[in-house]
């Protein structure tokens, strides 16, 4: 969509994940990773992708060139300093772009001017240097316009600049042909009210501002990047810069997903629209975090914990009516539906536990729930977070208690070992209701196989062993081993568990346990 200065309700999203976002060691990406992210940003629906800073390295040049050639929907932008060579290289890197934009600019605060332009070739006094900066800005924009009619000018460190000088620079940049003017709070120094007032001043006092879109670009050094961006939007900015997950220099940039969800969730307040398909947020955030740095579980909008509840009062309220404790629906930001909304801890309460058991497919009566809840509390006290696997184990143990012991292991012995000895086993089982135990012997591929063949012989039931797992539950030479087996007969599957310091015995217990469960279920 072409950006329109007269569309006051539309906020354009300018993504700089691939440029400002990767401007730090831990977030470096290669050209392949950048193109993957660019594809996803297109699906997400950003208006502008800042693909890189082409003169900064051959890898960056290549990434901008590749993205410009492939990605057609969003505007593809490259960054430059107000230096002719930067602009020429950027123009070349963008030559295949359907909608190219050159983003050029220069530092405008006194700190930047005296620090970066201290050399006398820029002037001997601050005023002379300021004049030089304006000339450099004007010629940079003019040169960029020779490559594209979409030129964005950034007034670096605007957040700390002398306001009247900033206004003059912006006016000159627009006169020179800038179609977007970017007001960066480069050092994250601004306070929302003050930053909003700055944008309002730009809007009201720059005479030719009607010819350009105002953009805001906020850093997060004081944790106010999103608040400053929103304040800028409230005061007339039509473009918001940011990165996915807020990655970037120092404390990062404004996270796009948070800006977008703030505008969407508080549409009643901002009355603004973006072109973002919010259902793609989760996927985009995970892609970027997989390639760069992990997301904190508590990060707004995209963190793992951002849409979860755990305390009893919240879980209860949420289950009765989602909106009680949620202002966003996790599916609106693309969280998979099967992602649990409840973290089970000792504070979760019966309602939350019952809900999760139901989601896992267990039907429990009120009395049963009370019993399960007490066991759940025991685990929660020792483990903090109770997983689905823990709940399944509780439920299986309960089922196991109800299973009648049709067969009971009375004796087992097996031998095997060296090459020439055929593994054999002797097993004695007691069958419920029968006076005499049944004893038999058989051989197999190993001692455990021999035990299982012998048991099959006694029961007359042909069992297929579909899973066998052994693990140590205690440490040391006399460690207790736990065996879990899965057996199948005529399409019915059952699991059994057995433990002993002797692995042959543990294996036999597990097999007989699974056999009893199988008989109970058919
Ligand atoms: O923070 C900043 O000032 C920038 C500009 C290059 C837009 O990233
Ligand atoms: Zn920046």
XYZ file of C-alpha atoms and ligand atoms in Angstrom, residues 16 19-20 23 50 79-80 103 154-157 182 184-187 217 219 241 250 253, ligand 1:
30
model
C 14.241 -2.602 11.332
C 19.261 -3.468 10.463
C 18.973 -1.844 13.920
C 23.373 -4.100 15.169
C 14.783 -2.026 6.558
C 20.239 2.713 5.575
C 22.955 5.231 4.781
C 16.907 5.988 4.635
C 16.446 10.570 10.030
C 17.477 13.312 12.428
C 19.691 11.211 14.678
C 19.459 11.844 18.432
C 12.150 10.055 11.118
C 14.640 9.023 16.532
C 15.056 8.925 20.270
C 18.426 7.336 19.552
C 19.549 7.027 23.161
C 12.051 5.495 16.199
C 15.119 2.994 21.886
C 9.799 1.986 13.720
C 21.918 -1.821 24.208
C 14.293 -0.940 20.054
O 18.614 5.091 16.594
C 18.762 5.757 15.558
O 18.888 6.974 15.582
C 18.827 5.049 14.302
C 18.803 5.835 13.051
C 19.826 5.367 12.103
C 17.428 5.855 12.468
O 18.820 3.841 14.293
